[in-house]
Coordinates of C-alpha atoms and ligand atoms in Angstrom, one line a residue:
X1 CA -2.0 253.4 74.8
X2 CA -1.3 256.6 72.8
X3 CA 2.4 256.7 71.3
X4 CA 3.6 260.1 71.6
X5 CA 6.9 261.9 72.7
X6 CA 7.5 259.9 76.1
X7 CA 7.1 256.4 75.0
X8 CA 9.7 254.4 75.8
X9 CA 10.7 251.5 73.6
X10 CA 11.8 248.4 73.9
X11 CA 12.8 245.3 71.1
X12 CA 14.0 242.1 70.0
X13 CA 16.8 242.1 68.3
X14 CA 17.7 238.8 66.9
X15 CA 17.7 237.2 62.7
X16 CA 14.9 235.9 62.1
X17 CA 12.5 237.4 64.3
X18 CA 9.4 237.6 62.2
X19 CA 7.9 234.8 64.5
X20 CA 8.7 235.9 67.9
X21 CA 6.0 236.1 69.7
X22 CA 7.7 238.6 72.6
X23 CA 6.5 241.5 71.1
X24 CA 2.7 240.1 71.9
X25 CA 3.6 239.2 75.0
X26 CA 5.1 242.9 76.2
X27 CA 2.8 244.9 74.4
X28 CA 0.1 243.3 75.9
X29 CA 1.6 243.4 79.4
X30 CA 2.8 247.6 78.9
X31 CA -1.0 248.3 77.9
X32 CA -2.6 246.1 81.2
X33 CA -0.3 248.2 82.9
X34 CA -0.9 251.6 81.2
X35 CA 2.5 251.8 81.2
X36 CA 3.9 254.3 78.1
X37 CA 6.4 251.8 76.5
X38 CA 6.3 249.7 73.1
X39 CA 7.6 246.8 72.2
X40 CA 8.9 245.9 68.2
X41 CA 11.7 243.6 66.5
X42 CA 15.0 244.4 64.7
X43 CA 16.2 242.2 62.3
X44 CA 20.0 242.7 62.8
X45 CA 22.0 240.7 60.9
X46 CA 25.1 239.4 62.4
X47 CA 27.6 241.4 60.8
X48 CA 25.6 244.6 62.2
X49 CA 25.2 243.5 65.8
X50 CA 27.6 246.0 66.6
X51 CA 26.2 248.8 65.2
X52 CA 23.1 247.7 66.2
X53 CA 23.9 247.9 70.0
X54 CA 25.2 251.1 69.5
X55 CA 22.6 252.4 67.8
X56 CA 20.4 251.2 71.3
X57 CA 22.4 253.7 73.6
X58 CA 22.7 256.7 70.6
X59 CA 18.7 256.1 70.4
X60 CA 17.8 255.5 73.8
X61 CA 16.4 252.5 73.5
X62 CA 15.3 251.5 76.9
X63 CA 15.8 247.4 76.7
X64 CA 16.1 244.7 74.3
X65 CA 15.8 240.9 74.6
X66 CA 18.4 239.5 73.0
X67 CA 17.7 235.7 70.4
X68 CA 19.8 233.7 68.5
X69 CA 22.1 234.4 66.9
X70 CA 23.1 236.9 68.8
X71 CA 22.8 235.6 72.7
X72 CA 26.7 235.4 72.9
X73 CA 28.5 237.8 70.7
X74 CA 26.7 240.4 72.1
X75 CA 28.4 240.1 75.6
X76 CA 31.5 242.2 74.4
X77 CA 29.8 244.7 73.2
X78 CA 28.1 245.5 76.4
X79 CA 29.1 247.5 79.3
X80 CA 27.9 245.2 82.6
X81 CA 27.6 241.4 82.4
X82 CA 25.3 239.7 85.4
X83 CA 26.8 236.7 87.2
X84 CA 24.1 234.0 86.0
X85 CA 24.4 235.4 82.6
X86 CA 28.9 234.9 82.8
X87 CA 27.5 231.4 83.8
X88 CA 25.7 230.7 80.7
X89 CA 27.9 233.0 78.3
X90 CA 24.6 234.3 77.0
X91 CA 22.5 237.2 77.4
X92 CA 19.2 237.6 76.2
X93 CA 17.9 240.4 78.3
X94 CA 19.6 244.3 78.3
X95 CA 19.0 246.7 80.2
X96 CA 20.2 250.7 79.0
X97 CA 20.7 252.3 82.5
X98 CA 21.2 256.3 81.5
X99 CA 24.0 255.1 78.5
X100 CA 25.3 251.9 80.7
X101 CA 24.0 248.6 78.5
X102 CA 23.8 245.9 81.3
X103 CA 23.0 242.4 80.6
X104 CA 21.0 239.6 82.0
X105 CA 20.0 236.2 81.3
X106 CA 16.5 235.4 82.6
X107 CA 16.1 232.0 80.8
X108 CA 17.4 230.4 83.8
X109 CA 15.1 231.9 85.8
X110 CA 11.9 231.7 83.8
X111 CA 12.6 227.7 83.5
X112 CA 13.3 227.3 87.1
X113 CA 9.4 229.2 87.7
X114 CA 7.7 227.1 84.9
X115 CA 8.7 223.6 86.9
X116 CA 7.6 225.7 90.5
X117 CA 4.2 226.6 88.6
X118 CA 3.5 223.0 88.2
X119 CA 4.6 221.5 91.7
X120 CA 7.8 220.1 90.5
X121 CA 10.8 219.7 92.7
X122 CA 14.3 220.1 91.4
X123 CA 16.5 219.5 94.4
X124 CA 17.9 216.3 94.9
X125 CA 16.5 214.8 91.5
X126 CA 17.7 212.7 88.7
X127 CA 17.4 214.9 85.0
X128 CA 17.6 213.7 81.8
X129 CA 17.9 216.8 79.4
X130 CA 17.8 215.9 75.3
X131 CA 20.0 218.6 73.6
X132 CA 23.6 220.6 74.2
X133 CA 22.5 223.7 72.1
X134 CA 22.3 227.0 74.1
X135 CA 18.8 226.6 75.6
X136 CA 20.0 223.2 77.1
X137 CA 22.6 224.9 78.9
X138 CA 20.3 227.7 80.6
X139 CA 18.3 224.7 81.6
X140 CA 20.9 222.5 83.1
X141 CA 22.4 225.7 84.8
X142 CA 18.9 226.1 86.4
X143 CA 18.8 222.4 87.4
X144 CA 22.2 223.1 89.0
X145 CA 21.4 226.2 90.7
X146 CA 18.7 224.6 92.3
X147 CA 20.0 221.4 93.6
X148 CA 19.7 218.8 91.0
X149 CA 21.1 215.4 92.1
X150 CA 22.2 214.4 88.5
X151 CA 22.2 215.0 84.9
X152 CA 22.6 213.4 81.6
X153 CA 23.1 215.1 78.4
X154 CA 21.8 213.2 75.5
X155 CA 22.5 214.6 72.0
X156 CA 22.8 214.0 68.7
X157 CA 26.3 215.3 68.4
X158 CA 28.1 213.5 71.2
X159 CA 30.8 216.3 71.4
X160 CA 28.5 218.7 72.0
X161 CA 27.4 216.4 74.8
X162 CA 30.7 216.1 76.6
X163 CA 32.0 219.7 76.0
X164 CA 28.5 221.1 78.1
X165 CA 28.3 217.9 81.0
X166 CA 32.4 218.8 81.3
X167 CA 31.4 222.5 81.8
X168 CA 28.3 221.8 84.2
X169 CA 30.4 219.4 86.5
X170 CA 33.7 222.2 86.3
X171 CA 31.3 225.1 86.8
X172 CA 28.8 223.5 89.9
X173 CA 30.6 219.7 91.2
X174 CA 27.5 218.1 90.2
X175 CA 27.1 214.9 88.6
X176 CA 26.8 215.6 84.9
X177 CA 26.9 212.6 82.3
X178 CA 26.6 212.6 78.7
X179 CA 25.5 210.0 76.0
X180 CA 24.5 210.2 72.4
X181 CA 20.4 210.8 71.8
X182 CA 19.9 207.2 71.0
X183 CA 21.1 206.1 73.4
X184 CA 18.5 207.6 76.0
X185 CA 16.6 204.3 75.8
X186 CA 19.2 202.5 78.0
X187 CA 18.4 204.6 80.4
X188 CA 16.9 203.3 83.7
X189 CA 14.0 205.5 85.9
X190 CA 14.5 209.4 84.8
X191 CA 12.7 212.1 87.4
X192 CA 12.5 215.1 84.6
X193 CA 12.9 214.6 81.4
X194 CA 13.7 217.7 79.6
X195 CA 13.5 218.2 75.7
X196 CA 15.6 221.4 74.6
X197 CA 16.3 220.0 71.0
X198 CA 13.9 221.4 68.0
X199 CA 12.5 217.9 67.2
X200 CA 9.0 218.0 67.2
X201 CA 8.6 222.0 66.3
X202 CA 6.2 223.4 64.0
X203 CA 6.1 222.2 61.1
X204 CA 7.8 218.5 61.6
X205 CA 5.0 217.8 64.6
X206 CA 5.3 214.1 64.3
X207 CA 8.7 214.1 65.2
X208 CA 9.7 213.2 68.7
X209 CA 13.5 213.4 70.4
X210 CA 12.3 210.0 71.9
X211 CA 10.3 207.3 72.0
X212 CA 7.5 206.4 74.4
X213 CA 9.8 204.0 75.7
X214 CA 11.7 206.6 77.0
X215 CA 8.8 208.4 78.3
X216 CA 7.6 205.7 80.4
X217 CA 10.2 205.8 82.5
X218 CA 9.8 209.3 83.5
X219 CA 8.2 211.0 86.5
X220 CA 7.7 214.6 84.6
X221 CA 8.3 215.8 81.0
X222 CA 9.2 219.3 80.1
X223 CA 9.3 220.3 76.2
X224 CA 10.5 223.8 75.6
X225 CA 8.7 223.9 72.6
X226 CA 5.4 225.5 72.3
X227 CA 4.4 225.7 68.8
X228 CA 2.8 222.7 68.8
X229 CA 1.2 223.2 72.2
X230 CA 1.5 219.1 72.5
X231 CA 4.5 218.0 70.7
X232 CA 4.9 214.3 69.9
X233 CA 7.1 214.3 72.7
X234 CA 4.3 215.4 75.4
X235 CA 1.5 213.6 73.3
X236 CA 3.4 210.2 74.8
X237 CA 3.6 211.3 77.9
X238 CA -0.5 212.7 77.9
X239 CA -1.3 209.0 76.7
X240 CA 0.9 207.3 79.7
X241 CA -0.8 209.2 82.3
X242 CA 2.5 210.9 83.1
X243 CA 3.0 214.7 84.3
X244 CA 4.0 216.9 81.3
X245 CA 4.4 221.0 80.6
X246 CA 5.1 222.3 77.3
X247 CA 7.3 225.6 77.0
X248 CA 4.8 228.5 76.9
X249 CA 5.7 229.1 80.4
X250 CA 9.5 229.5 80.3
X251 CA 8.7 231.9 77.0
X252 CA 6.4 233.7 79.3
X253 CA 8.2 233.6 82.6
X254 CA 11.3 234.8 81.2
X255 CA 9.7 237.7 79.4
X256 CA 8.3 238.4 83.3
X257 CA 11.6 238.7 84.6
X258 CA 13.2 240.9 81.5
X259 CA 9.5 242.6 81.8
X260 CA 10.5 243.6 85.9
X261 CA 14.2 244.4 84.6
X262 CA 12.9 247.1 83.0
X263 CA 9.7 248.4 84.1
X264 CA 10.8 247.3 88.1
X265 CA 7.7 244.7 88.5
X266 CA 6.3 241.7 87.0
X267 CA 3.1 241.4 84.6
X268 CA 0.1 239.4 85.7
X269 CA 1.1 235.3 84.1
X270 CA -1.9 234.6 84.1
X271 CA -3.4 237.6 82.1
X272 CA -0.8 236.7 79.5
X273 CA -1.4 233.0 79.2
X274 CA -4.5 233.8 78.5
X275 CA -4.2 236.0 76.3
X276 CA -1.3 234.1 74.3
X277 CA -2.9 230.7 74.4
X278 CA -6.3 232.7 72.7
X279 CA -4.3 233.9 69.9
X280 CA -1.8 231.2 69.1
X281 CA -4.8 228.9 69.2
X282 CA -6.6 231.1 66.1
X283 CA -4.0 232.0 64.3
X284 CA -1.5 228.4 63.7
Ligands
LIG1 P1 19.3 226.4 71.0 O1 20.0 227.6 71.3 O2 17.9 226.5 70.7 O3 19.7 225.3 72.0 P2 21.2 225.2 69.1 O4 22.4 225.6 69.9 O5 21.2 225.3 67.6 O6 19.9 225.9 69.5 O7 20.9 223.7 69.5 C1 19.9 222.9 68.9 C2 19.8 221.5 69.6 O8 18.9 220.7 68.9 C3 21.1 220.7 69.5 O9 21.2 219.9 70.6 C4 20.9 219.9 68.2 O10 21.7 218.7 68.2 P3 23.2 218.8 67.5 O11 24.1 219.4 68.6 O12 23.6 217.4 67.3 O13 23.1 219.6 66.3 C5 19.5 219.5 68.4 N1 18.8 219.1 67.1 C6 18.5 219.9 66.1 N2 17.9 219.2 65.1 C7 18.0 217.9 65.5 C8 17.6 216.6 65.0 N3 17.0 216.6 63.8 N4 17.8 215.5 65.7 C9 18.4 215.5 66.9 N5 18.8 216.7 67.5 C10 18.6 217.8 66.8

């Protein structure tokens, strides 16, 4: 695709963003489309996230996906807040309607379609989710939204814990518990086992948020981490024989749904799985 006067762009804005991979993943979905739009990053520091939004409508910039550290503060500086994304308190999705910034959280989303990809049922199942950061409330909003029977929070700061399970039960009358991460190995039978923590990332790869004790006891394990492909977490799991995802699909199903924010229809997964799982695979 040839840049020239009509391209429309799109970004990341987030600090650091050097390793985002959403820039490969739109560009390569805009060109499959022939769609005249590119994607790139800005570094905005936090101090200059207001400027930074403003310089999105004085530009024109036609959408921007929104990372840490940055998912929350930018809600007052924006002009139309969706419903899930009130929910959460985080955007990471806008949307620059003629001037109007509108924003969106499609993490909630994306996670609920990477468990439907693999056949797994949320309704009326018992979750354990390892974390209280920000990604481990978009996933146990999701859980909530669709049904969950139960969920513990298990996380290294115990605080953090309670203050999210409080705010899940307030927010959707669900059973929400909360212990610390150690002690996830009391646990009896879990159904989903969810790790939103960054223990096991790229480069500490031999760390794991639990034990294969733990693991045994679950039906399904979902790691949002995808670099490692198979963290230490899912590598227990892979050895027990039990059903495991990693979390290339939430990065890429949420990127769908920002993707049809803005361009009004989805890219073609599969196309970009492909293509993501080629290039991570030669260059890490
Ligand atoms: P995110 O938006 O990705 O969720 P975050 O809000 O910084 O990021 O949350 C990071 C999560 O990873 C937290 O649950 C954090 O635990 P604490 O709340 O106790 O800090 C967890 N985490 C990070 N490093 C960890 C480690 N070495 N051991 C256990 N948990 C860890």
């Amino acid at each position: 695709m040839e840049i020239n006067a009509n391209t429309k762009l799109y970004g990341l804005i987030g600090h650091p963003v050097e390793h985002s991979l959403s820039p490969l993943i739109h560009n390569y979905a805009f060109n499959s489309l022939d769609l005249n739009c590119v994607y790139t990053v800005f570094d905005v520091l936090p101090e200059k996230l207001e400027e930074a939004v403003k310089g999105v409508k004085a530009l024109g910039i036609r959408g921007v996906n929104v990372t840490v550290p940055h998912k929350e503060k930018i809600i007052k500086y924006l002009d139309v807040i969706s419903e899930e994304a009130l929910k959460i308190g985080a955007v990471n999705t806008v949307v620059n309607e003629e001037g109007i910034l509108k924003g969106y959280n499609t993490d909630v989303y994306g996670f609920i379609d990477s468990l439907t990809e693999v056949g797994e049922k949320i309704e009326g199942r018992k979750a354990v989710v390892l974390g209280a950061g920000g990604a481990s409330k978009a996933v146990c909003v999701a859980l909530a939204l669709k049904g969950i029977d139960s969920i513990i929070i298990a996380n290294r700061s115990v605080e953090r814990a309670k203050d999210l399970s409080e705010y899940i039960k307030k927010e959707f009358k669900i059973q929400c518990d909360y212990c610390s991460i150690n002690e996830v190995k009391e646990l009896p039978e879990i159904d989903i086992l969810v790790n939103t923590t960054s223990v096991g990332m790229y480069p500490n790869t031999e760390d794991s948020p639990a034990d294969e004790k733990v693991v045994l006891k679950a039906k399904f394990v979902y790691d949002l981490i995808y670099n490692p492909f198979e963290t230490a977490l899912l590598k227990h799991a892979k050895k027990n024989g039990i059903k495991y995802s990693n979390g290339l699909s939430m990065l890429v199903n949420q990127a769908n749904y920002s993707f049809k924010l803005w361009t009004g229809g989805f890219f073609d997964k599969n196309l970009v799985y492909r293509y993501l799982k080629e290039g991570i695979t030669h260059n890490l």
